[in-house]
Amino acid sequence: MLEQLVQQLDELGQRADDAVTTAGDEDALRKLEIRFLGKKGAVTAAMKAMGKLAPGDRPVAGKKANEVRNLITTAIDSRRSSLEADRIQRLCVDPHFDATLPTPRRGVGALHPVTLITQHIEDVFRAMGFHLLDYPEVETEFFNFDGLNIPASHPARDMQDTFWLSNGLLLRTHTSPGQVRAMREYDAPFRAIFPGKVYRFEEVDASHEHTFHQVEGLMIERDISVANLIDSMKILLSEILEREATIRLRPGYFPFVEPGFELDIQCQVCGGKGCAVCKRSGWVELLPCGLVHPNVLRHGGLDPDEWSGWAFGLGLSRLVMMKYQIEDIRHLLSGDLRFISQFRQG
Ligand code: FA5
């Protein structure tokens, strides 16, 4: 039985080798490959027959079958190379073939500007010892609102129109829900950023989208100061914009920080003269921030007498607009490759 199978495999190898060496073109070669090596091919069938051999004979037959399979594979590869060489040779002597004709242009991809800036921000903050965290876009009411000191009756809930899901969850309206999540997940002190997509049921215009990107930053320490927060915000902006930009700081109200600030940037699209992006004001709201409210620290399981923190919620889509002087936020989600290809690097 073993001898018979070994002989059968030898003959199979020989037959395959003969057929492959005389295969006239790539198509014929592919058919032979399927006939001999395919799932229903001759070698596979022979291997199945091994199951009927005595257990002691199976390794010998298995070794032989592998040898034959390798032999056929090598023969096919070598014939394929020689057919390809013949084809090129024929082209070289073909008077109609012009090697100087331009080839069809292949599209080269480019990273989306939001991705480029996100990566840049991640680099800047990683260098300052920040963790990079990722939190869900489908959130609970608790993390998006209550945990951030925004109970159901609070008028601040109306500041961010929400997409509610039928199961009681919601699409996060900002990246701030990560604050309480991070405090519960990591031991203080710690520092982290969490970039991501956020959603608001909003009217869309040159500077407002229903889906846009933010980056949240959170630093929990024993004695944190507003000065430290403002310094970090300035480093962030100058590193990312790679140029000096005029900013202004004014008090801002967010229930989850106290005190809270609005950091605006002079509109980089119109140079502060007034346009659709800055609503003719010359300024763009970019980077609200503040010291973490004691109630939020409590929800995160931290004692406000012992721990303090600062947080910011950068409008990443707007920062991208400022950096590249994009005159309408709708370009970012347009999916238009002509737009994205402008950011091809190198
Ligand atoms: C917030 O979302 C707060 N969570 C930010 C925060 C975090 C404050 C931590 C304090 C501490 P606001 O709704 O202002 O705040 O949004 C933050 C930024 O997102 C804005 O300054 C703006 O740059 C950007 N933004 C807001 N709405 C839109 C929109 N519809 N389209 C594009 N960008 C927007």
mmCIF file of C-alpha atoms and ligand atoms in Angstrom:
data_model
loop_
_atom_site.group_PDB
_atom_site.id
_atom_site.type_symbol
_atom_site.label_atom_id
_atom_site.label_comp_id
_atom_site.label_asym_id
_atom_site.label_seq_id
_atom_site.Cartn_x
_atom_site.Cartn_y
_atom_site.Cartn_z
ATOM 1 C CA MET A 1 0.000 0.000 0.000
ATOM 2 C CA LEU A 2 2.805 2.436 0.975
ATOM 3 C CA GLU A 3 4.953 1.500 -2.018
ATOM 4 C CA GLN A 4 1.989 1.956 -4.316
ATOM 5 C CA LEU A 5 1.268 5.447 -2.974
ATOM 6 C CA VAL A 6 4.929 6.516 -3.182
ATOM 7 C CA GLN A 7 5.084 5.312 -6.772
ATOM 8 C CA GLN A 8 1.839 7.114 -7.551
ATOM 9 C CA LEU A 9 3.274 10.342 -6.091
ATOM 10 C CA ASP A 10 6.505 9.990 -8.103
ATOM 11 C CA GLU A 11 4.530 9.549 -11.310
ATOM 12 C CA LEU A 12 2.367 12.515 -10.396
ATOM 13 C CA GLY A 13 5.446 14.690 -9.940
ATOM 14 C CA GLN A 14 6.842 13.589 -13.262
ATOM 15 C CA ARG A 15 3.563 14.194 -15.094
ATOM 16 C CA ALA A 16 3.179 17.644 -13.543
ATOM 17 C CA ASP A 17 6.764 18.592 -14.389
ATOM 18 C CA ASP A 18 6.294 17.602 -18.044
ATOM 19 C CA ALA A 19 3.015 19.499 -18.330
ATOM 20 C CA VAL A 20 4.388 22.629 -16.636
ATOM 21 C CA THR A 21 7.535 22.776 -18.750
ATOM 22 C CA THR A 22 5.467 22.794 -21.921
ATOM 23 C CA ALA A 23 2.695 25.154 -20.720
ATOM 24 C CA GLY A 24 2.292 27.745 -23.483
ATOM 25 C CA ASP A 25 1.095 30.725 -21.471
ATOM 26 C CA GLU A 26 0.202 32.056 -18.026
ATOM 27 C CA ASP A 27 -3.399 30.916 -18.390
ATOM 28 C CA ALA A 28 -2.438 27.318 -19.075
ATOM 29 C CA LEU A 29 -0.014 27.476 -16.159
ATOM 30 C CA ARG A 30 -2.739 28.660 -13.781
ATOM 31 C CA LYS A 31 -4.978 25.776 -14.847
ATOM 32 C CA LEU A 32 -2.172 23.282 -14.176
ATOM 33 C CA GLU A 33 -1.570 24.819 -10.777
ATOM 34 C CA ILE A 34 -5.202 24.218 -9.869
ATOM 35 C CA ARG A 35 -5.170 20.708 -11.366
ATOM 36 C CA PHE A 36 -2.144 19.563 -9.399
ATOM 37 C CA LEU A 37 -1.976 21.758 -6.289
ATOM 38 C CA GLY A 38 -5.538 23.064 -5.852
ATOM 39 C CA LYS A 39 -7.888 22.023 -3.035
ATOM 40 C CA LYS A 40 -9.380 19.343 -5.264
ATOM 41 C CA GLY A 41 -6.061 18.720 -7.061
ATOM 42 C CA ALA A 42 -4.098 15.508 -7.530
ATOM 43 C CA VAL A 43 -1.571 16.077 -4.729
ATOM 44 C CA THR A 44 -4.327 16.849 -2.220
ATOM 45 C CA ALA A 45 -6.167 13.682 -3.293
ATOM 46 C CA ALA A 46 -2.997 11.626 -2.783
ATOM 47 C CA MET A 47 -2.534 13.152 0.651
ATOM 48 C CA LYS A 48 -6.076 12.214 1.594
ATOM 49 C CA ALA A 49 -5.334 8.609 0.591
ATOM 50 C CA MET A 50 -2.603 8.567 3.260
ATOM 51 C CA GLY A 51 -5.341 8.229 5.871
ATOM 52 C CA LYS A 52 -5.773 4.616 4.787
ATOM 53 C CA LEU A 53 -2.114 3.728 5.441
ATOM 54 C CA ALA A 54 -0.859 2.029 8.585
ATOM 55 C CA PRO A 55 0.071 4.778 11.137
ATOM 56 C CA GLY A 56 3.781 3.848 10.928
ATOM 57 C CA ASP A 57 3.818 4.346 7.128
ATOM 58 C CA ARG A 58 2.177 7.780 7.159
ATOM 59 C CA PRO A 59 5.314 9.875 7.918
ATOM 60 C CA VAL A 60 7.161 8.304 4.956
ATOM 61 C CA ALA A 61 4.246 8.991 2.616
ATOM 62 C CA GLY A 62 3.788 12.504 4.064
ATOM 63 C CA LYS A 63 7.443 13.336 3.424
ATOM 64 C CA LYS A 64 7.154 12.107 -0.156
ATOM 65 C CA ALA A 65 3.964 14.088 -0.743
ATOM 66 C CA ASN A 66 5.658 17.283 0.505
ATOM 67 C CA GLU A 67 8.645 16.659 -1.771
ATOM 68 C CA VAL A 68 6.361 16.280 -4.769
ATOM 69 C CA ARG A 69 4.358 19.379 -3.845
ATOM 70 C CA ASN A 70 7.614 21.415 -3.562
ATOM 71 C CA LEU A 71 8.881 20.046 -6.854
ATOM 72 C CA ILE A 72 5.686 21.069 -8.658
ATOM 73 C CA THR A 73 5.657 24.514 -6.988
ATOM 74 C CA THR A 74 9.269 25.138 -8.035
ATOM 75 C CA ALA A 75 8.538 24.001 -11.599
ATOM 76 C CA ILE A 76 5.535 26.338 -11.833
ATOM 77 C CA ASP A 77 7.475 29.344 -10.439
ATOM 78 C CA SER A 78 10.331 28.765 -12.812
ATOM 79 C CA ARG A 79 8.026 28.377 -15.828
ATOM 80 C CA ARG A 80 6.153 31.538 -14.822
ATOM 81 C CA SER A 81 9.419 33.527 -14.751
ATOM 82 C CA SER A 82 10.484 32.205 -18.105
ATOM 83 C CA LEU A 83 7.070 32.982 -19.682
ATOM 84 C CA GLU A 84 7.330 36.545 -18.285
ATOM 85 C CA ALA A 85 10.872 36.909 -19.663
ATOM 86 C CA ASP A 86 9.629 35.704 -23.081
ATOM 87 C CA ARG A 87 6.786 38.235 -22.964
ATOM 88 C CA ILE A 88 9.192 41.119 -22.243
ATOM 89 C CA GLN A 89 11.552 39.868 -24.923
ATOM 90 C CA ARG A 90 8.693 39.873 -27.457
ATOM 91 C CA LEU A 91 7.707 43.413 -26.429
ATOM 92 C CA CYS A 92 11.256 44.609 -26.953
ATOM 93 C CA VAL A 93 11.235 43.576 -30.566
ATOM 94 C CA ASP A 94 7.642 44.681 -31.194
ATOM 95 C CA PRO A 95 7.870 47.799 -33.427
ATOM 96 C CA HIS A 96 4.564 49.096 -31.958
ATOM 97 C CA PHE A 97 5.779 49.059 -28.368
ATOM 98 C CA ASP A 98 6.975 52.477 -27.101
ATOM 99 C CA ALA A 99 8.729 52.269 -23.729
ATOM 100 C CA THR A 100 8.834 56.073 -23.495
ATOM 101 C CA LEU A 101 5.027 56.487 -23.306
ATOM 102 C CA PRO A 102 3.885 57.763 -19.874
ATOM 103 C CA THR A 103 2.241 55.132 -17.674
ATOM 104 C CA PRO A 104 -1.247 55.782 -16.284
ATOM 105 C CA ARG A 105 -0.895 57.926 -13.114
ATOM 106 C CA ARG A 106 -1.578 55.912 -9.999
ATOM 107 C CA GLY A 107 -3.355 57.803 -7.199
ATOM 108 C CA VAL A 108 -1.100 58.328 -4.190
ATOM 109 C CA GLY A 109 -2.976 58.619 -0.894
ATOM 110 C CA ALA A 110 -2.721 61.478 1.581
ATOM 111 C CA LEU A 111 -3.521 61.678 5.271
ATOM 112 C CA HIS A 112 -6.573 63.743 6.166
ATOM 113 C CA PRO A 113 -5.575 67.083 7.744
ATOM 114 C CA VAL A 114 -7.477 66.132 10.924
ATOM 115 C CA THR A 115 -5.324 63.004 11.156
ATOM 116 C CA LEU A 116 -2.142 65.012 10.531
ATOM 117 C CA ILE A 117 -2.906 67.505 13.303
ATOM 118 C CA THR A 118 -4.112 64.793 15.696
ATOM 119 C CA GLN A 119 -0.816 62.959 15.264
ATOM 120 C CA HIS A 120 1.098 66.194 15.813
ATOM 121 C CA ILE A 121 -0.846 66.948 19.029
ATOM 122 C CA GLU A 122 -0.276 63.409 20.257
ATOM 123 C CA ASP A 123 3.482 63.838 19.708
ATOM 124 C CA VAL A 124 3.571 67.165 21.566
ATOM 125 C CA PHE A 125 1.665 65.807 24.573
ATOM 126 C CA ARG A 126 3.380 62.439 24.678
ATOM 127 C CA ALA A 127 6.678 64.335 24.959
ATOM 128 C CA MET A 128 5.200 66.056 28.047
ATOM 129 C CA GLY A 129 4.336 62.721 29.662
ATOM 130 C CA PHE A 130 0.625 62.560 28.776
ATOM 131 C CA HIS A 131 -1.189 59.245 28.249
ATOM 132 C CA LEU A 132 -3.142 58.891 25.009
ATOM 133 C CA LEU A 133 -6.642 57.555 25.769
ATOM 134 C CA ASP A 134 -9.632 56.581 23.675
ATOM 135 C CA TYR A 135 -13.216 56.652 24.931
ATOM 136 C CA PRO A 136 -16.563 55.629 23.393
ATOM 137 C CA GLU A 137 -18.497 57.841 20.995
ATOM 138 C CA VAL A 138 -21.758 56.293 22.204
ATOM 139 C CA GLU A 139 -22.012 57.500 25.780
ATOM 140 C CA THR A 140 -24.224 57.314 28.823
ATOM 141 C CA GLU A 141 -26.105 60.342 30.074
ATOM 142 C CA PHE A 142 -24.065 60.102 33.261
ATOM 143 C CA PHE A 143 -20.611 60.538 31.721
ATOM 144 C CA ASN A 144 -21.714 63.101 29.132
ATOM 145 C CA PHE A 145 -23.729 65.260 31.567
ATOM 146 C CA ASP A 146 -24.384 64.313 35.216
ATOM 147 C CA GLY A 147 -20.804 63.291 36.019
ATOM 148 C CA LEU A 148 -19.718 66.657 34.615
ATOM 149 C CA ASN A 149 -21.909 68.545 37.039
ATOM 150 C CA ILE A 150 -24.691 69.021 34.467
ATOM 151 C CA PRO A 151 -27.842 67.471 36.007
ATOM 152 C CA ALA A 152 -30.998 66.996 33.883
ATOM 153 C CA SER A 153 -32.596 70.249 34.994
ATOM 154 C CA HIS A 154 -29.445 72.269 34.300
ATOM 155 C CA PRO A 155 -29.813 74.897 31.547
ATOM 156 C CA ALA A 156 -26.276 74.058 30.352
ATOM 157 C CA ARG A 157 -27.662 70.871 28.768
ATOM 158 C CA ASP A 158 -29.209 73.101 26.118
ATOM 159 C CA MET A 159 -25.758 74.473 25.228
ATOM 160 C CA GLN A 160 -25.066 71.237 23.378
ATOM 161 C CA ASP A 161 -27.988 69.837 21.376
ATOM 162 C CA THR A 162 -27.834 66.107 21.678
ATOM 163 C CA PHE A 163 -28.472 63.145 19.403
ATOM 164 C CA TRP A 164 -30.285 60.713 21.714
ATOM 165 C CA LEU A 165 -30.415 57.036 20.801
ATOM 166 C CA SER A 166 -33.563 54.963 21.222
ATOM 167 C CA ASN A 167 -31.883 52.865 23.957
ATOM 168 C CA GLY A 168 -31.342 55.883 26.233
ATOM 169 C CA LEU A 169 -27.675 56.298 25.303
ATOM 170 C CA LEU A 170 -26.453 59.291 23.289
ATOM 171 C CA LEU A 171 -23.756 60.339 20.827
ATOM 172 C CA ARG A 172 -21.242 62.202 22.959
ATOM 173 C CA THR A 173 -21.545 65.949 22.467
ATOM 174 C CA HIS A 174 -17.961 66.585 23.568
ATOM 175 C CA THR A 175 -14.837 64.667 24.597
ATOM 176 C CA SER A 176 -15.260 65.762 28.248
ATOM 177 C CA PRO A 177 -17.037 62.506 29.312
ATOM 178 C CA GLY A 178 -13.542 60.997 29.249
ATOM 179 C CA GLN A 179 -12.632 63.157 32.250
ATOM 180 C CA VAL A 180 -14.596 61.137 34.825
ATOM 181 C CA ARG A 181 -13.815 57.893 32.987
ATOM 182 C CA ALA A 182 -10.058 58.633 33.145
ATOM 183 C CA MET A 183 -10.167 59.628 36.829
ATOM 184 C CA ARG A 184 -11.868 56.349 37.641
ATOM 185 C CA GLU A 185 -9.420 54.382 35.520
ATOM 186 C CA TYR A 186 -6.053 55.879 36.565
ATOM 187 C CA ASP A 187 -4.492 56.605 39.928
ATOM 188 C CA ALA A 188 -3.808 60.275 40.606
ATOM 189 C CA PRO A 189 -1.622 62.087 39.758
ATOM 190 C CA PHE A 190 -1.851 61.555 35.993
ATOM 191 C CA ARG A 191 -2.114 63.478 32.758
ATOM 192 C CA ALA A 192 -3.858 62.406 29.573
ATOM 193 C CA ILE A 193 -5.317 63.550 26.287
ATOM 194 C CA PHE A 194 -8.213 61.905 24.486
ATOM 195 C CA PRO A 195 -8.924 62.989 20.920
ATOM 196 C CA GLY A 196 -12.067 61.941 19.073
ATOM 197 C CA LYS A 197 -15.227 62.618 17.144
ATOM 198 C CA VAL A 198 -18.179 64.368 18.764
ATOM 199 C CA TYR A 199 -21.744 64.959 17.557
ATOM 200 C CA ARG A 200 -24.248 67.773 17.950
ATOM 201 C CA PHE A 201 -27.713 68.285 16.547
ATOM 202 C CA GLU A 202 -26.732 71.643 15.106
ATOM 203 C CA GLU A 203 -27.280 73.738 12.076
ATOM 204 C CA VAL A 204 -24.282 73.445 9.785
ATOM 205 C CA ASP A 205 -22.457 76.528 8.480
ATOM 206 C CA ALA A 206 -18.901 77.596 7.592
ATOM 207 C CA SER A 207 -17.624 76.954 11.133
ATOM 208 C CA HIS A 208 -20.197 74.503 12.607
ATOM 209 C CA GLU A 209 -20.561 70.824 11.776
ATOM 210 C CA HIS A 210 -22.868 68.205 13.283
ATOM 211 C CA THR A 211 -19.863 65.881 13.473
ATOM 212 C CA PHE A 212 -16.511 67.342 14.371
ATOM 213 C CA HIS A 213 -13.309 66.575 16.267
ATOM 214 C CA GLN A 214 -12.155 67.663 19.678
ATOM 215 C CA VAL A 215 -9.149 66.834 21.834
ATOM 216 C CA GLU A 216 -9.657 66.764 25.574
ATOM 217 C CA GLY A 217 -6.717 67.317 27.881
ATOM 218 C CA LEU A 218 -6.732 66.515 31.582
ATOM 219 C CA MET A 219 -4.060 66.934 34.216
ATOM 220 C CA ILE A 220 -4.594 65.812 37.799
ATOM 221 C CA GLU A 221 -2.032 66.977 40.349
ATOM 222 C CA ARG A 222 -1.911 68.070 43.981
ATOM 223 C CA ASP A 223 -1.517 71.805 43.468
ATOM 224 C CA ILE A 224 -2.392 72.911 40.023
ATOM 225 C CA SER A 225 -2.504 76.516 38.903
ATOM 226 C CA VAL A 226 -4.254 78.502 36.215
ATOM 227 C CA ALA A 227 -0.814 79.768 35.149
ATOM 228 C CA ASN A 228 0.259 76.187 34.400
ATOM 229 C CA LEU A 229 -2.894 75.639 32.351
ATOM 230 C CA ILE A 230 -2.473 78.789 30.274
ATOM 231 C CA ASP A 231 1.219 78.011 29.668
ATOM 232 C CA SER A 232 0.364 74.526 28.397
ATOM 233 C CA MET A 233 -2.315 75.961 26.073
ATOM 234 C CA LYS A 234 0.189 78.414 24.615
ATOM 235 C CA ILE A 235 2.761 75.664 24.037
ATOM 236 C CA LEU A 236 0.116 73.573 22.310
ATOM 237 C CA LEU A 237 -0.941 76.335 19.933
ATOM 238 C CA SER A 238 2.524 77.539 18.984
ATOM 239 C CA GLU A 239 3.758 73.947 18.407
ATOM 240 C CA ILE A 240 0.799 73.036 16.196
ATOM 241 C CA LEU A 241 0.374 76.252 14.249
ATOM 242 C CA GLU A 242 4.157 76.609 13.804
ATOM 243 C CA ARG A 243 3.709 80.384 13.746
ATOM 244 C CA GLU A 244 2.796 83.142 16.172
ATOM 245 C CA ALA A 245 -0.957 83.742 16.385
ATOM 246 C CA THR A 246 -2.787 86.362 18.405
ATOM 247 C CA ILE A 247 -4.975 84.832 21.107
ATOM 248 C CA ARG A 248 -7.260 86.250 23.760
ATOM 249 C CA LEU A 249 -8.422 84.777 27.032
ATOM 250 C CA ARG A 250 -11.785 85.616 28.553
ATOM 251 C CA PRO A 251 -13.920 84.105 31.292
ATOM 252 C CA GLY A 252 -16.077 81.221 30.078
ATOM 253 C CA TYR A 253 -18.835 79.262 31.744
ATOM 254 C CA PHE A 254 -18.803 75.462 31.786
ATOM 255 C CA PRO A 255 -20.379 73.672 34.771
ATOM 256 C CA PHE A 256 -17.464 71.240 34.953
ATOM 257 C CA VAL A 257 -14.705 73.826 35.504
ATOM 258 C CA GLU A 258 -14.252 76.620 37.992
ATOM 259 C CA PRO A 259 -12.864 79.053 36.987
ATOM 260 C CA GLY A 260 -13.492 78.520 33.274
ATOM 261 C CA PHE A 261 -11.952 80.295 30.289
ATOM 262 C CA GLU A 262 -12.564 80.719 26.610
ATOM 263 C CA LEU A 263 -9.397 80.917 24.559
ATOM 264 C CA ASP A 264 -10.056 82.499 21.170
ATOM 265 C CA ILE A 265 -7.661 82.799 18.268
ATOM 266 C CA GLN A 266 -7.570 85.645 15.820
ATOM 267 C CA CYS A 267 -9.157 84.257 12.655
ATOM 268 C CA GLN A 268 -6.340 82.890 10.477
ATOM 269 C CA VAL A 269 -8.581 82.720 7.418
ATOM 270 C CA CYS A 270 -9.196 86.480 7.142
ATOM 271 C CA GLY A 271 -6.362 87.713 9.392
ATOM 272 C CA GLY A 272 -8.934 89.162 11.823
ATOM 273 C CA LYS A 273 -10.683 91.338 9.256
ATOM 274 C CA GLY A 274 -13.951 89.382 9.468
ATOM 275 C CA CYS A 275 -15.274 86.514 7.320
ATOM 276 C CA ALA A 276 -17.865 83.710 7.334
ATOM 277 C CA VAL A 277 -15.654 81.489 9.524
ATOM 278 C CA CYS A 278 -15.362 84.029 12.372
ATOM 279 C CA LYS A 279 -18.848 85.410 11.767
ATOM 280 C CA ARG A 280 -17.323 88.821 10.935
ATOM 281 C CA SER A 281 -15.922 89.090 14.470
ATOM 282 C CA GLY A 282 -12.260 88.466 13.638
ATOM 283 C CA TRP A 283 -12.074 85.817 16.446
ATOM 284 C CA VAL A 284 -12.686 82.070 16.555
ATOM 285 C CA GLU A 285 -13.574 80.120 19.720
ATOM 286 C CA LEU A 286 -10.975 77.406 19.878
ATOM 287 C CA LEU A 287 -9.847 76.160 23.226
ATOM 288 C CA PRO A 288 -12.127 76.378 26.258
ATOM 289 C CA CYS A 289 -10.459 75.308 29.478
ATOM 290 C CA GLY A 290 -10.431 75.677 33.234
ATOM 291 C CA LEU A 291 -9.756 74.091 36.597
ATOM 292 C CA VAL A 292 -11.717 70.888 37.171
ATOM 293 C CA HIS A 293 -14.806 71.486 39.323
ATOM 294 C CA PRO A 294 -14.720 69.761 42.757
ATOM 295 C CA ASN A 295 -17.960 67.875 41.949
ATOM 296 C CA VAL A 296 -16.324 66.356 38.859
ATOM 297 C CA LEU A 297 -13.317 65.260 40.903
ATOM 298 C CA ARG A 298 -15.735 63.638 43.367
ATOM 299 C CA HIS A 299 -17.521 61.779 40.539
ATOM 300 C CA GLY A 300 -14.082 60.579 39.449
ATOM 301 C CA GLY A 301 -13.453 59.216 42.945
ATOM 302 C CA LEU A 302 -10.932 61.918 43.921
ATOM 303 C CA ASP A 303 -10.962 64.021 47.072
ATOM 304 C CA PRO A 304 -11.047 67.712 46.016
ATOM 305 C CA ASP A 305 -9.237 68.665 49.223
ATOM 306 C CA GLU A 306 -6.314 66.544 48.124
ATOM 307 C CA TRP A 307 -6.420 66.707 44.311
ATOM 308 C CA SER A 308 -6.904 69.428 41.745
ATOM 309 C CA GLY A 309 -6.828 69.432 37.971
ATOM 310 C CA TRP A 310 -7.083 71.367 34.767
ATOM 311 C CA ALA A 311 -8.894 70.403 31.602
ATOM 312 C CA PHE A 312 -9.262 71.745 28.098
ATOM 313 C CA GLY A 313 -11.535 70.847 25.189
ATOM 314 C CA LEU A 314 -9.776 71.853 21.981
ATOM 315 C CA GLY A 315 -11.955 72.379 18.891
ATOM 316 C CA LEU A 316 -9.687 70.287 16.675
ATOM 317 C CA SER A 317 -11.660 70.792 13.456
ATOM 318 C CA ARG A 318 -11.426 74.545 13.968
ATOM 319 C CA LEU A 319 -7.701 74.338 14.719
ATOM 320 C CA VAL A 320 -7.220 72.483 11.420
ATOM 321 C CA MET A 321 -9.133 75.303 9.685
ATOM 322 C CA MET A 322 -6.913 77.891 11.352
ATOM 323 C CA LYS A 323 -3.677 76.091 10.566
ATOM 324 C CA TYR A 324 -4.455 75.543 6.887
ATOM 325 C CA GLN A 325 -6.686 78.602 6.389
ATOM 326 C CA ILE A 326 -9.675 76.491 5.321
ATOM 327 C CA GLU A 327 -12.630 78.759 4.646
ATOM 328 C CA ASP A 328 -15.405 76.216 5.284
ATOM 329 C CA ILE A 329 -15.549 73.391 7.849
ATOM 330 C CA ARG A 330 -17.720 71.321 5.478
ATOM 331 C CA HIS A 331 -14.633 70.523 3.368
ATOM 332 C CA LEU A 332 -13.361 68.337 6.219
ATOM 333 C CA LEU A 333 -16.138 65.745 5.952
ATOM 334 C CA SER A 334 -16.765 66.164 2.232
ATOM 335 C CA GLY A 335 -14.812 63.044 1.289
ATOM 336 C CA ASP A 336 -13.564 65.008 -1.716
ATOM 337 C CA LEU A 337 -10.189 63.573 -2.680
ATOM 338 C CA ARG A 338 -9.211 66.828 -4.416
ATOM 339 C CA PHE A 339 -9.401 68.500 -1.012
ATOM 340 C CA ILE A 340 -7.486 65.805 0.862
ATOM 341 C CA SER A 341 -4.792 65.445 -1.797
ATOM 342 C CA GLN A 342 -3.671 69.014 -1.057
ATOM 343 C CA PHE A 343 -2.268 67.736 2.235
ATOM 344 C CA ARG A 344 -0.056 65.106 0.628
ATOM 345 C CA GLN A 345 3.329 65.273 2.294
ATOM 346 C CA GLY A 346 6.645 64.728 0.536
HETATM 347 C C1 FA5 B 1 -17.042 71.960 25.115
HETATM 348 O O1 FA5 B 1 -17.341 71.082 24.327
HETATM 349 C C2 FA5 B 1 -16.405 71.644 26.434
HETATM 350 N N1 FA5 B 1 -16.491 70.237 26.655
HETATM 351 C C3 FA5 B 1 -14.962 72.123 26.411
HETATM 352 C C4 FA5 B 1 -14.259 72.141 27.730
HETATM 353 C C5 FA5 B 1 -13.490 71.054 28.107
HETATM 354 C C6 FA5 B 1 -14.337 73.246 28.547
HETATM 355 C C7 FA5 B 1 -12.802 71.066 29.300
HETATM 356 C C8 FA5 B 1 -13.662 73.279 29.739
HETATM 357 C C9 FA5 B 1 -12.894 72.187 30.107
HETATM 358 P P1 FA5 B 1 -17.686 73.915 23.511
HETATM 359 O O2 FA5 B 1 -19.105 73.507 23.311
HETATM 360 O O3 FA5 B 1 -17.407 75.349 23.553
HETATM 361 O O4 FA5 B 1 -17.110 73.266 24.856
HETATM 362 O O5 FA5 B 1 -16.814 73.245 22.374
HETATM 363 C C10 FA5 B 1 -15.410 73.284 22.417
HETATM 364 C C11 FA5 B 1 -14.839 73.731 21.083
HETATM 365 O O6 FA5 B 1 -15.321 72.862 20.070
HETATM 366 C C12 FA5 B 1 -15.275 75.128 20.649
HETATM 367 O O7 FA5 B 1 -14.447 76.117 21.174
HETATM 368 C C13 FA5 B 1 -15.118 75.033 19.143
HETATM 369 O O8 FA5 B 1 -13.768 75.250 18.770
HETATM 370 C C14 FA5 B 1 -15.479 73.596 18.864
HETATM 371 N N2 FA5 B 1 -16.875 73.470 18.420
HETATM 372 C C15 FA5 B 1 -18.003 73.615 19.115
HETATM 373 N N3 FA5 B 1 -19.096 73.392 18.358
HETATM 374 C C16 FA5 B 1 -18.639 73.091 17.127
HETATM 375 C C17 FA5 B 1 -19.261 72.744 15.880
HETATM 376 N N4 FA5 B 1 -20.580 72.612 15.766
HETATM 377 N N5 FA5 B 1 -18.467 72.505 14.818
HETATM 378 C C18 FA5 B 1 -17.125 72.598 14.930
HETATM 379 N N6 FA5 B 1 -16.473 72.893 16.068
HETATM 380 C C19 FA5 B 1 -17.213 73.159 17.151
#
